[in-house]
One Martini backbone bead per residue (centre of mass of N, CA, C, O) as a GRO file, in nm:
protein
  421
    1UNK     BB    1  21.826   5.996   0.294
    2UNK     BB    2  21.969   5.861   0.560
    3UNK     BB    3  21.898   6.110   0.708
    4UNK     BB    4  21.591   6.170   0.682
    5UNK     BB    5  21.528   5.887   0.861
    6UNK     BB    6  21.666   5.947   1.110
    7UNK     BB    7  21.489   6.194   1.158
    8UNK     BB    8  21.281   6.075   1.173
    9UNK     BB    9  21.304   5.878   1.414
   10UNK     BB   10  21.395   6.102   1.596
   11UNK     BB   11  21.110   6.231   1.621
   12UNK     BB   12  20.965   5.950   1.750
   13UNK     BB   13  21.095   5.938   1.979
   14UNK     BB   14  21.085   6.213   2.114
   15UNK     BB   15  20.788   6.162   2.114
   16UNK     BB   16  20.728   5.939   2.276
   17UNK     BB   17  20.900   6.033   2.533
   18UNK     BB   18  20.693   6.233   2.590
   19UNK     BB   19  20.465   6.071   2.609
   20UNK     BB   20  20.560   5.856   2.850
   21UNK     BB   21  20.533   6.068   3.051
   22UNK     BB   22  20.271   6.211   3.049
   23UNK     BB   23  20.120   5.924   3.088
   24UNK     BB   24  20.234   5.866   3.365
   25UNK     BB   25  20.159   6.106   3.523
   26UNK     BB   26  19.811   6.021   3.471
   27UNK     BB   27  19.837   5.775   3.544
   28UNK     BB   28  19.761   5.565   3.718
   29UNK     BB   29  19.860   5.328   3.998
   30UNK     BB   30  19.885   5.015   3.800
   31UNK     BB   31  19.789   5.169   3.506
   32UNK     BB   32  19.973   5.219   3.322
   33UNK     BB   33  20.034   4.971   3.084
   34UNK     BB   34  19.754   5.033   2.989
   35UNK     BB   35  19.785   5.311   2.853
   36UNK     BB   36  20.030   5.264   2.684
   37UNK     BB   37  19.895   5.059   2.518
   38UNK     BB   38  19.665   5.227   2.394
   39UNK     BB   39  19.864   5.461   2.274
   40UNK     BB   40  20.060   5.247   2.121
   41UNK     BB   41  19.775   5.141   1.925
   42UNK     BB   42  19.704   5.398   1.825
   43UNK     BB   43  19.970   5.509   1.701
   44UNK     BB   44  19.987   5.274   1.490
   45UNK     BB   45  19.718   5.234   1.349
   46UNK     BB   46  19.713   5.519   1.223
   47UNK     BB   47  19.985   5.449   1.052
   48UNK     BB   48  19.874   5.230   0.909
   49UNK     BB   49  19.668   5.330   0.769
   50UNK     BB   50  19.829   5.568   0.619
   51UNK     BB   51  19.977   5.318   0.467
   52UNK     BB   52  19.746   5.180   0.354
   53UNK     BB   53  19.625   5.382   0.194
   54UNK     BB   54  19.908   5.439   0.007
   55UNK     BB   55  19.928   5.127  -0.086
   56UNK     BB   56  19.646   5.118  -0.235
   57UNK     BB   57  19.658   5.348  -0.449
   58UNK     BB   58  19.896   5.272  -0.573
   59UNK     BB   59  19.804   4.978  -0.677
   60UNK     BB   60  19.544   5.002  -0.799
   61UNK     BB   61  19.638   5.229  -1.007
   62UNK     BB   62  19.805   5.010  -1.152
   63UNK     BB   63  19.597   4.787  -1.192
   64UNK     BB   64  19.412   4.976  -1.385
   65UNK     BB   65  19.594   4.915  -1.654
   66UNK     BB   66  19.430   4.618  -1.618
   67UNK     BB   67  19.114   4.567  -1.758
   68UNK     BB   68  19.136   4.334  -1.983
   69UNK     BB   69  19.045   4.058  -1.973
   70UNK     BB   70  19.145   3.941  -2.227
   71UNK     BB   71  19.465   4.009  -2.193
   72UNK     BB   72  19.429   4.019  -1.868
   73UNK     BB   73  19.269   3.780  -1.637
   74UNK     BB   74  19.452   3.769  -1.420
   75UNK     BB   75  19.456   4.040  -1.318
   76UNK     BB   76  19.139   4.073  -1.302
   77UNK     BB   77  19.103   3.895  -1.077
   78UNK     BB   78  19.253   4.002  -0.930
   79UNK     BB   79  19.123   4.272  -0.835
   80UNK     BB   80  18.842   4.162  -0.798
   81UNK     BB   81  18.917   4.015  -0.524
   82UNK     BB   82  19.109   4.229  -0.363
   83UNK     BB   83  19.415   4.127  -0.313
   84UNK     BB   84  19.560   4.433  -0.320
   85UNK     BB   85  19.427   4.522  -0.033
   86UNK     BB   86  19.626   4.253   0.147
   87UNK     BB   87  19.876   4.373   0.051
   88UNK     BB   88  19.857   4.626   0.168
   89UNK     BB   89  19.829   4.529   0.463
   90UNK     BB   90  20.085   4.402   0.507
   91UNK     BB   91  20.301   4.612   0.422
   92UNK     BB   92  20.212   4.801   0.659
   93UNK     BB   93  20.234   4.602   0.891
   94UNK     BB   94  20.540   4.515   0.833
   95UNK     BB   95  20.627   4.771   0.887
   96UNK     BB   96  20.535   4.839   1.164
   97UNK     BB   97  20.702   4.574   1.286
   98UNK     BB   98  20.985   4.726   1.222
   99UNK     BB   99  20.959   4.991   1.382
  100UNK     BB  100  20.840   5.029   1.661
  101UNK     BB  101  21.122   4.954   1.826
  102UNK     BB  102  21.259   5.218   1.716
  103UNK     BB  103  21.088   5.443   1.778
  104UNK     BB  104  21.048   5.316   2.123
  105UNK     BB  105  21.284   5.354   2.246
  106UNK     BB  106  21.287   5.311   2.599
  107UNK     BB  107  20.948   5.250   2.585
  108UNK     BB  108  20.751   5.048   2.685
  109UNK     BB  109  20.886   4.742   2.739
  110UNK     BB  110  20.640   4.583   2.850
  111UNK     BB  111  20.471   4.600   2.561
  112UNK     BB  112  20.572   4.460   2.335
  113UNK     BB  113  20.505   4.163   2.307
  114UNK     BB  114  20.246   4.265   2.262
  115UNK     BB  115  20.265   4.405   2.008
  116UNK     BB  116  20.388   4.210   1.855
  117UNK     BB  117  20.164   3.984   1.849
  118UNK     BB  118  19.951   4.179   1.752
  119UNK     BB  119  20.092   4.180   1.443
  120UNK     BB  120  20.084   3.863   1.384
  121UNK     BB  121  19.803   3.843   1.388
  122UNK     BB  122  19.758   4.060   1.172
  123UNK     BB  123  19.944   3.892   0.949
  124UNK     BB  124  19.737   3.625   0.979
  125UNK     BB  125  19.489   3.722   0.904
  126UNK     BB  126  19.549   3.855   0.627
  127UNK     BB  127  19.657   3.590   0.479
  128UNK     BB  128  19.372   3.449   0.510
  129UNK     BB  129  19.212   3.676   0.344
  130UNK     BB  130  19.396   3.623   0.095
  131UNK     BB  131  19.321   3.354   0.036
  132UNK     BB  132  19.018   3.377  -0.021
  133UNK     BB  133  19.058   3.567  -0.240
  134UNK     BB  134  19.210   3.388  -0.410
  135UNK     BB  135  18.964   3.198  -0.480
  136UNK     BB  136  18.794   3.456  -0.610
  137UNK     BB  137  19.001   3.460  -0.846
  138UNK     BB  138  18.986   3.211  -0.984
  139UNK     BB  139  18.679   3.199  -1.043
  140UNK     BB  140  18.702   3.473  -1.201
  141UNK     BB  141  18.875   3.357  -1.414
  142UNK     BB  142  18.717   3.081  -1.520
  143UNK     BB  143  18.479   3.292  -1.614
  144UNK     BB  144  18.626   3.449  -1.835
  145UNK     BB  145  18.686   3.169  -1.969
  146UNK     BB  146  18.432   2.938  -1.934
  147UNK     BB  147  18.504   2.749  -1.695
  148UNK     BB  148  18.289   2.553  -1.523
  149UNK     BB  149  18.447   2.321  -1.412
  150UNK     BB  150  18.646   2.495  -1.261
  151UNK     BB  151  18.447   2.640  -1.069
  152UNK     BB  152  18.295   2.413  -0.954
  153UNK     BB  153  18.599   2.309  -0.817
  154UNK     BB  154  18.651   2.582  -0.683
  155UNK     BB  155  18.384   2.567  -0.487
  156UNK     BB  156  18.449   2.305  -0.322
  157UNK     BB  157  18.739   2.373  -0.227
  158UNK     BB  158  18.679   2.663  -0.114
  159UNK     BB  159  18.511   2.535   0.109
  160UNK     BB  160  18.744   2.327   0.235
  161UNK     BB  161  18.979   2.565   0.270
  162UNK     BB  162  18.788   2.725   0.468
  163UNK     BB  163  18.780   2.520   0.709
  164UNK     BB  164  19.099   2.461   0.731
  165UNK     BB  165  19.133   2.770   0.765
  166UNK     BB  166  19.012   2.800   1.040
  167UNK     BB  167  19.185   2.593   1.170
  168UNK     BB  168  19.442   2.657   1.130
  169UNK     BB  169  19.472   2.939   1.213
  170UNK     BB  170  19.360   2.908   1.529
  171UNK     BB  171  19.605   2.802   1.606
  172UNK     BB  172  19.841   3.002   1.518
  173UNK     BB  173  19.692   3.248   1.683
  174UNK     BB  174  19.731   3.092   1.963
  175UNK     BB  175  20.044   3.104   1.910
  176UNK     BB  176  20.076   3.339   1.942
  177UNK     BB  177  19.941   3.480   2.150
  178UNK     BB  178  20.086   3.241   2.366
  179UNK     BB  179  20.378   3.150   2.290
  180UNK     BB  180  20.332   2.885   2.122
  181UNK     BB  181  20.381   2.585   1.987
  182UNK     BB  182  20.232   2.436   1.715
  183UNK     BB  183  20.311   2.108   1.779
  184UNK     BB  184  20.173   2.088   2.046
  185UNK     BB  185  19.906   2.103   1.926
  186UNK     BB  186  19.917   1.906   1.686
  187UNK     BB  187  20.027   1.642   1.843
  188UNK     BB  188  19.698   1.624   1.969
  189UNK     BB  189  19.541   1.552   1.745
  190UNK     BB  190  19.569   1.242   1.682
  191UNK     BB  191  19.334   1.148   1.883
  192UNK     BB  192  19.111   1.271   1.707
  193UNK     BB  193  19.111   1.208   1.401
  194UNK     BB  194  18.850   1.038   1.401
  195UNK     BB  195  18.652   1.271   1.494
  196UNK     BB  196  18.720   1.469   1.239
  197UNK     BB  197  18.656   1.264   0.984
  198UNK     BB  198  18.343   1.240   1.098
  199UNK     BB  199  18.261   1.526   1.096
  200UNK     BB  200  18.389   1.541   0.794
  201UNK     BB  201  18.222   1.345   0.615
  202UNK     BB  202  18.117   1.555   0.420
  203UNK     BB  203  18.331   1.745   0.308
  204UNK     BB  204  18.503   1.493   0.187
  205UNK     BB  205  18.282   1.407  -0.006
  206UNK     BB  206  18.249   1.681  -0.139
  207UNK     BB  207  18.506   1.735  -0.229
  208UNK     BB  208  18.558   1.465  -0.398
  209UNK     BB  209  18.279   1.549  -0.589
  210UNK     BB  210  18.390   1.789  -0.707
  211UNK     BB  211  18.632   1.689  -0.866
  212UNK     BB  212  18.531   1.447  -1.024
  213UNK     BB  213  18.326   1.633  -1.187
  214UNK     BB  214  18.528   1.842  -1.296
  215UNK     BB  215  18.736   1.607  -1.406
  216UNK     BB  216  18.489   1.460  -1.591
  217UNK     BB  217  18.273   1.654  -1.708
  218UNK     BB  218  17.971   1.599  -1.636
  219UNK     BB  219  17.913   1.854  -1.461
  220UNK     BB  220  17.698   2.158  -1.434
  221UNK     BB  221  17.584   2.488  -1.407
  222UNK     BB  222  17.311   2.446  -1.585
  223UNK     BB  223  17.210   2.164  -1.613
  224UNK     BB  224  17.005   1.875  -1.741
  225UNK     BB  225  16.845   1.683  -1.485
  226UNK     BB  226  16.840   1.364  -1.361
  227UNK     BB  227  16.657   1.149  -1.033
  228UNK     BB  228  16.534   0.862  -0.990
  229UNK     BB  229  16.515   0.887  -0.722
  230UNK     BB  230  16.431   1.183  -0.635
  231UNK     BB  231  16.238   1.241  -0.823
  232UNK     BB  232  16.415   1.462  -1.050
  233UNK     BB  233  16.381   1.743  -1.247
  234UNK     BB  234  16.651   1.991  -1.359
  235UNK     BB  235  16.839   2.294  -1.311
  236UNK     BB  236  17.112   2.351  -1.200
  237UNK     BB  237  17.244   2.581  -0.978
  238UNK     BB  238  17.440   2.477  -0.739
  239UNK     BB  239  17.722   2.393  -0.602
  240UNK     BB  240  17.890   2.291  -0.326
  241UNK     BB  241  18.007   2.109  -0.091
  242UNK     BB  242  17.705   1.993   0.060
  243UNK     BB  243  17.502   2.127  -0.164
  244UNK     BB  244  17.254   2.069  -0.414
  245UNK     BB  245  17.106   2.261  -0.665
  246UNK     BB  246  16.731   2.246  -0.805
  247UNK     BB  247  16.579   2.302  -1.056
  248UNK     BB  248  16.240   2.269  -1.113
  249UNK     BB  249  15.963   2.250  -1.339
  250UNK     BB  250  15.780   2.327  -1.089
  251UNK     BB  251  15.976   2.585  -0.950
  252UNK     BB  252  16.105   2.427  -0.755
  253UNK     BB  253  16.345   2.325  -0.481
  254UNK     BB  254  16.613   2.119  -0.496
  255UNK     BB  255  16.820   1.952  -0.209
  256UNK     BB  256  17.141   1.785  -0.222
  257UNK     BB  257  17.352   1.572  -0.111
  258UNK     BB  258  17.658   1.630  -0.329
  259UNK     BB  259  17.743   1.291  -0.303
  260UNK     BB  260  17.574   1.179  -0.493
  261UNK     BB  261  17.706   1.259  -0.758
  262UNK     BB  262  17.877   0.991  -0.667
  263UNK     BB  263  17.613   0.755  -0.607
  264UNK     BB  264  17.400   0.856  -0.757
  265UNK     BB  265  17.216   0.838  -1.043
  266UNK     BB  266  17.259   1.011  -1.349
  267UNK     BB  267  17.115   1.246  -1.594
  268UNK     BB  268  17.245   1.449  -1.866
  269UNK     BB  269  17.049   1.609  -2.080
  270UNK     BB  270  17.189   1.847  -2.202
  271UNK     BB  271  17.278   1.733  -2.475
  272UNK     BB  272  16.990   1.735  -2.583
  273UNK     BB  273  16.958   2.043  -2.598
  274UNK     BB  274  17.245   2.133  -2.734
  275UNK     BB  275  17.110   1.902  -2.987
  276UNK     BB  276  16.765   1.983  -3.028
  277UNK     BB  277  16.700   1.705  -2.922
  278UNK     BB  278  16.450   1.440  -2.861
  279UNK     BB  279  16.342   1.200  -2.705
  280UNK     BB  280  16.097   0.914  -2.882
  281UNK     BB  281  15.952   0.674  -2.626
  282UNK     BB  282  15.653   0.487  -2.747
  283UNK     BB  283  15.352   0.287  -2.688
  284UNK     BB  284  15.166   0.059  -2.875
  285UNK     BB  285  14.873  -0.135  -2.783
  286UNK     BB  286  14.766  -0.475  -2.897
  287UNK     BB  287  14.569  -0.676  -3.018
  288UNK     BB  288  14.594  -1.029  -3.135
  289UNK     BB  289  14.328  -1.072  -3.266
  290UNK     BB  290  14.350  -0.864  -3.491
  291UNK     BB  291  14.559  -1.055  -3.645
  292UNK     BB  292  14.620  -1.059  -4.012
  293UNK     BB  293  14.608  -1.159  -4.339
  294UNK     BB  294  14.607  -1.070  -4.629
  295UNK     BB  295  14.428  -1.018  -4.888
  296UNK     BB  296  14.391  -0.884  -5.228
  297UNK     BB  297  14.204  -0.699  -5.152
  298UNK     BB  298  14.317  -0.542  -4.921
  299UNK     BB  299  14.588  -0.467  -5.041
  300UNK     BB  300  14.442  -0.279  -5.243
  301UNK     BB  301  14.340  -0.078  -5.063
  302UNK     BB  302  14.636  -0.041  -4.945
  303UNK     BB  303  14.766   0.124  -5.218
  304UNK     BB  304  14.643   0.430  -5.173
  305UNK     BB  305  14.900   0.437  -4.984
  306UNK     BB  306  15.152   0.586  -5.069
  307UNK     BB  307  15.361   0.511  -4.876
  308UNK     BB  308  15.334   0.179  -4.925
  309UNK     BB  309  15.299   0.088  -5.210
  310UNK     BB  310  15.584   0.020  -5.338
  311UNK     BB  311  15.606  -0.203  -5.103
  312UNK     BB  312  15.342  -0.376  -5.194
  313UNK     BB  313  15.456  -0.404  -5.489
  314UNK     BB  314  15.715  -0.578  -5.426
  315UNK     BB  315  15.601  -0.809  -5.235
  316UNK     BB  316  15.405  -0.934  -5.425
  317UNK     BB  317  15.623  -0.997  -5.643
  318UNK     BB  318  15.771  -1.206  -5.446
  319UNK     BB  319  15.527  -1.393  -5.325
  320UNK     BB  320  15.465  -1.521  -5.616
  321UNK     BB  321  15.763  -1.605  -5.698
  322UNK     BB  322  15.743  -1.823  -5.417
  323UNK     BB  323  15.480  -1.972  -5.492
  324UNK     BB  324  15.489  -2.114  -5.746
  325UNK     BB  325  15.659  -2.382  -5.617
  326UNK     BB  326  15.409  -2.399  -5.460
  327UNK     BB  327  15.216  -2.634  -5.283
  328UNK     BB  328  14.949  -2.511  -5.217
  329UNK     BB  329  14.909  -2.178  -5.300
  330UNK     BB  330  14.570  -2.160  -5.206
  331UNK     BB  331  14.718  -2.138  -4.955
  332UNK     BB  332  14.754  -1.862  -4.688
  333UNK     BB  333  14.984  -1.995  -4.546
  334UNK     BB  334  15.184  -2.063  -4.802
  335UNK     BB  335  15.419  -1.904  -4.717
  336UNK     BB  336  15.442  -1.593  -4.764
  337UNK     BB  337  15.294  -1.293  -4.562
  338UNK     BB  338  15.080  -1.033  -4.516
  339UNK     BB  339  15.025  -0.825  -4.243
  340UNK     BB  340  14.900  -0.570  -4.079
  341UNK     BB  341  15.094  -0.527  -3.884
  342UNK     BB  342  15.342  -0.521  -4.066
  343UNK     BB  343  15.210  -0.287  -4.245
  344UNK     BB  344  15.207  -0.076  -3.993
  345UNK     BB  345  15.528  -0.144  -3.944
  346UNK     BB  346  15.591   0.031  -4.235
  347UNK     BB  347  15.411   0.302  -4.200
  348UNK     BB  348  15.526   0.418  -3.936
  349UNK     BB  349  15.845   0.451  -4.075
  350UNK     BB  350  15.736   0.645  -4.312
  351UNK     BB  351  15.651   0.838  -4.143
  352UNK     BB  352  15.859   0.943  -3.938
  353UNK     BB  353  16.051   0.967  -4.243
  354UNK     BB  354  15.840   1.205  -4.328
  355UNK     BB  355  15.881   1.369  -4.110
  356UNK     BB  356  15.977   1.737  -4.017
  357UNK     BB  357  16.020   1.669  -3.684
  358UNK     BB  358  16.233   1.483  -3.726
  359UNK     BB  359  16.522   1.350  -3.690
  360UNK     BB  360  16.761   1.212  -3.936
  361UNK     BB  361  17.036   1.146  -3.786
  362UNK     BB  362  16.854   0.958  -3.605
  363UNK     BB  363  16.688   0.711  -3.483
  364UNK     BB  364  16.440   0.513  -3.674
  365UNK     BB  365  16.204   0.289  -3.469
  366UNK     BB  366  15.969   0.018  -3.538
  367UNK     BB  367  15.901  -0.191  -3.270
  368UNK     BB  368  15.878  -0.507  -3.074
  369UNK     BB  369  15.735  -0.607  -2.781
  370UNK     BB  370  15.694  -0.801  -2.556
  371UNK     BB  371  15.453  -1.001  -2.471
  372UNK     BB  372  15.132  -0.923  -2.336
  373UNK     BB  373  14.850  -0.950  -2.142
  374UNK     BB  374  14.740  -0.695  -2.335
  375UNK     BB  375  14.960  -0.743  -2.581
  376UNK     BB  376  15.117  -0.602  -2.855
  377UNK     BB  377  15.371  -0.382  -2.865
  378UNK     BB  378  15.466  -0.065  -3.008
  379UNK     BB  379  15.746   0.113  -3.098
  380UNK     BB  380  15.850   0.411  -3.051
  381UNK     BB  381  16.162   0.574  -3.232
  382UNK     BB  382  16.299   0.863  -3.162
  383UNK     BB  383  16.342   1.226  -3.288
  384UNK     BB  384  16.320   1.540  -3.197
  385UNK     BB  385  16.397   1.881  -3.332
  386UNK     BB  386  16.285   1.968  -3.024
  387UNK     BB  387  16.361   2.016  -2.697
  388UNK     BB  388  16.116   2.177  -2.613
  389UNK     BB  389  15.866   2.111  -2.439
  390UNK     BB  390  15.622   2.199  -2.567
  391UNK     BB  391  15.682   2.125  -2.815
  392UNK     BB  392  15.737   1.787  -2.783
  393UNK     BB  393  15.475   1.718  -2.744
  394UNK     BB  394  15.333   1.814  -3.017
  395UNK     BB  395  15.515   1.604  -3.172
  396UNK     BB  396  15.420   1.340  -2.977
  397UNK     BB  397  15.107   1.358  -3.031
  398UNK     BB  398  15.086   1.408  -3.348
  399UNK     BB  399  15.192   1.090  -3.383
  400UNK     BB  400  14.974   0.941  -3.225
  401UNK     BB  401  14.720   1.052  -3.343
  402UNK     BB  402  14.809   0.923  -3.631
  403UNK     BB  403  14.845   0.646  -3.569
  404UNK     BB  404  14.580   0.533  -3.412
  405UNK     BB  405  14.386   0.590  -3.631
  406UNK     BB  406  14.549   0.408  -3.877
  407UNK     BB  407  14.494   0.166  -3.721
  408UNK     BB  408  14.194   0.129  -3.893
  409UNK     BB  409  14.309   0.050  -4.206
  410UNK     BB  410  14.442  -0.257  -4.072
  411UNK     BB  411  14.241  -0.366  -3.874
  412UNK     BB  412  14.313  -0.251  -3.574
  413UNK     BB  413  14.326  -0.310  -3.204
  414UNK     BB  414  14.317  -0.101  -2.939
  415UNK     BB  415  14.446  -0.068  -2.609
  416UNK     BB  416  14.273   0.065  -2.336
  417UNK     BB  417  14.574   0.156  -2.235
  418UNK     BB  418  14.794   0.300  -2.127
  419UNK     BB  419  15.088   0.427  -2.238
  420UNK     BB  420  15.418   0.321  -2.272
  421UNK     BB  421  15.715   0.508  -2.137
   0.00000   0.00000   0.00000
């Protein structure tokens, strides 16, 4: 085998020393060194890609062995993201950096150093590419595990290390093409830390927003969500780095910096969705002129609403035993009494948690709310079990139609008012 190696060697020698005399005859005079360079990155080149083609062969046809994502999502998501085609690429590249000065022996001395720095420069650019591909690995991974906060973070992340990556590279770069130390440039840099600071003052924004969103799992990518701020509900479309898109229930995309999901409230709605329930949280206002104890006529007549009978027969007669003992109990205002407004603040209760739209898991509450100018409010709190906008609307819809009608058998009258929100 090493002699074989050896034979090798030794005709690319032969070959090549014979094409330096070729090249030199035909050069120009003072443009010799610039034809060798090009004959010798030509032949470069072609080897490369030849062992290029057949690294790229060798390893995807293994890697092809490994296509089951369920069983190994690791190999699956690396074939993915095309990182063996970047290992071929390096791979390729290194073979030729170790072999071409033993190939070109005695020849075209004075092209080495280009050529060198030429291959390393090829192996900084492969790196690079490795990284980011090694990026859309992770991504990659995440998507077929389903854990969506950490491609969301690892989205943020790698708008960041491809921005520092390709400031690191270019620095790297620099050294290699002009064979300077990379401390000489970097150690330049402290001066301007605080300009490059404010330069990338949203990167950095967006950086530490994308990871503390996803290591909170607060928010993630199809979120159902609110900002109160800009006026906005609707689904999460993207985080990047720099800008959040989001869908609108209007058609519309709103975009906003990233940086926000980080300092301005953020309403997550999602839960409520995936949950299939929505809260219904409305107030009816009454005129509080309208409001009177009930005489026994009037109760008598409102035993006859199912919902309430039985209600009203418990209440009657506790009010009774305790007025046994009150004097002037022929005064109705003397002891316990009761009032339109309280029995119809017991008839929507009885009826919210008797409809079959409404979530009996969830708080079913009709309470008042602090008296106004226009009158007092009096709130409908429940959950309907239907979270679609569509359905929803006609659930709570269907619940104050039947509630504003209900309250003229209460003798209340109602303060046309918009419903407060």
């Amino acid at each position: 085998m090493k002699d074989e190696i050896k034979d090798t060697k030794s005709f690319f020698q032969e070959t090549s020393e014979q094409l330096y005399i070729y090249v030199s005859k035909i050069s120009p005079t003072g443009l010799d060194w610039v034809f060798h360079i090009i004959v010798k990155m030509a032949l470069l080149l072609g080897i490369f890609l030849l062992l290029d083609f057949i690294f790229k062969i060798i390893i995807n046809y293994t890697f092809k062995f490994f296509r089951n994502e369920e069983k190994f999502p690791v190999i699956k998501s690396i074939y993915n993201s095309r990182i063996t085609n970047s290992l071929a690429h390096f791979v390729a590249l290194a073979t030729i950096g170790s072999l071409h000065e033993s190939i070109f022996v005695g020849a075209l001395k004075n092209t080495t150093i280009f050529i060198h720095r030429s291959v390393n420069l090829g192996l900084v650019l492969i790196l690079a590419g490795m990284l980011y591909r090694s990026l859309t690995g992770f991504r990659s991974y995440f998507t077929i595990k389903q854990d969506y906060y950490k491609v969301m973070a690892i989205n943020a992340i790698s708008e960041t290390v491809k921005i520092l990556g390709i400031f690191i590279f270019t620095i790297v770069s620099i050294c290699v093409i002009f064979g300077i130390k990379g401390t000489t440039i970097v150690g330049s840099l402290g001066a301007i830390t605080a300009v490059l600071v404010l330069v990338f003052r949203d990167t950095i924004l967006g950086f530490v927003t994308g990871i503390h969103v996803a290591t909170s799992k607060s928010l993630k990518v199809g979120d159902w969500i609110g900002i109160p701020k800009y006026n906005i509900e609707g689904n999460i479309l993207d985080i990047s780095l720099l800008t959040t898109k989001i869908s609108n229930f209007d058609k519309t995309i709103s975009s906003i910096p990233t940086y926000d999901l980080l300092t301005t409230e953020i309403k997550n709605l999602q839960v409520m969705s995936e949950s299939n329930t929505r809260r219904i949280k409305k107030s009816i206002v009454f005129n509080i002129t309208s409001f009177k104890f009930l005489n026994d006529e009037e109760i008598e007549k409102l035993k006859d609403i199912n919902l309430i009978s039985d209600y009203l027969n418990q209440k009657i007669s506790e009010i009774n035993q305790e007025k046994a003992s009150i004097e002037h109990r022929d005064k109705i205002i003397n002891g316990r009494q009761l009032t339109n407004i309280g029995v119809f603040r017991h008839y929507a209760q009885k009826y919210l948690e008797n409809d079959p739209e409404i979530d009996k898991e969830s708080p079913i509450m009709v309470r008042q709310l602090e008296i106004t100018a226009q009158g007092l409010p009096m709130e409908i709190y429940c959950f309907a079990n239907d979270s679609k906008w569509v359905r929803f609307e006609q659930i709570q819809a269907d619940i104050f139609d039947h509630l504003l009608v209900a309250s003229k058998e209460f003798d209340l009258q109602v303060m046309q008012i918009g419903l407060k929100v």
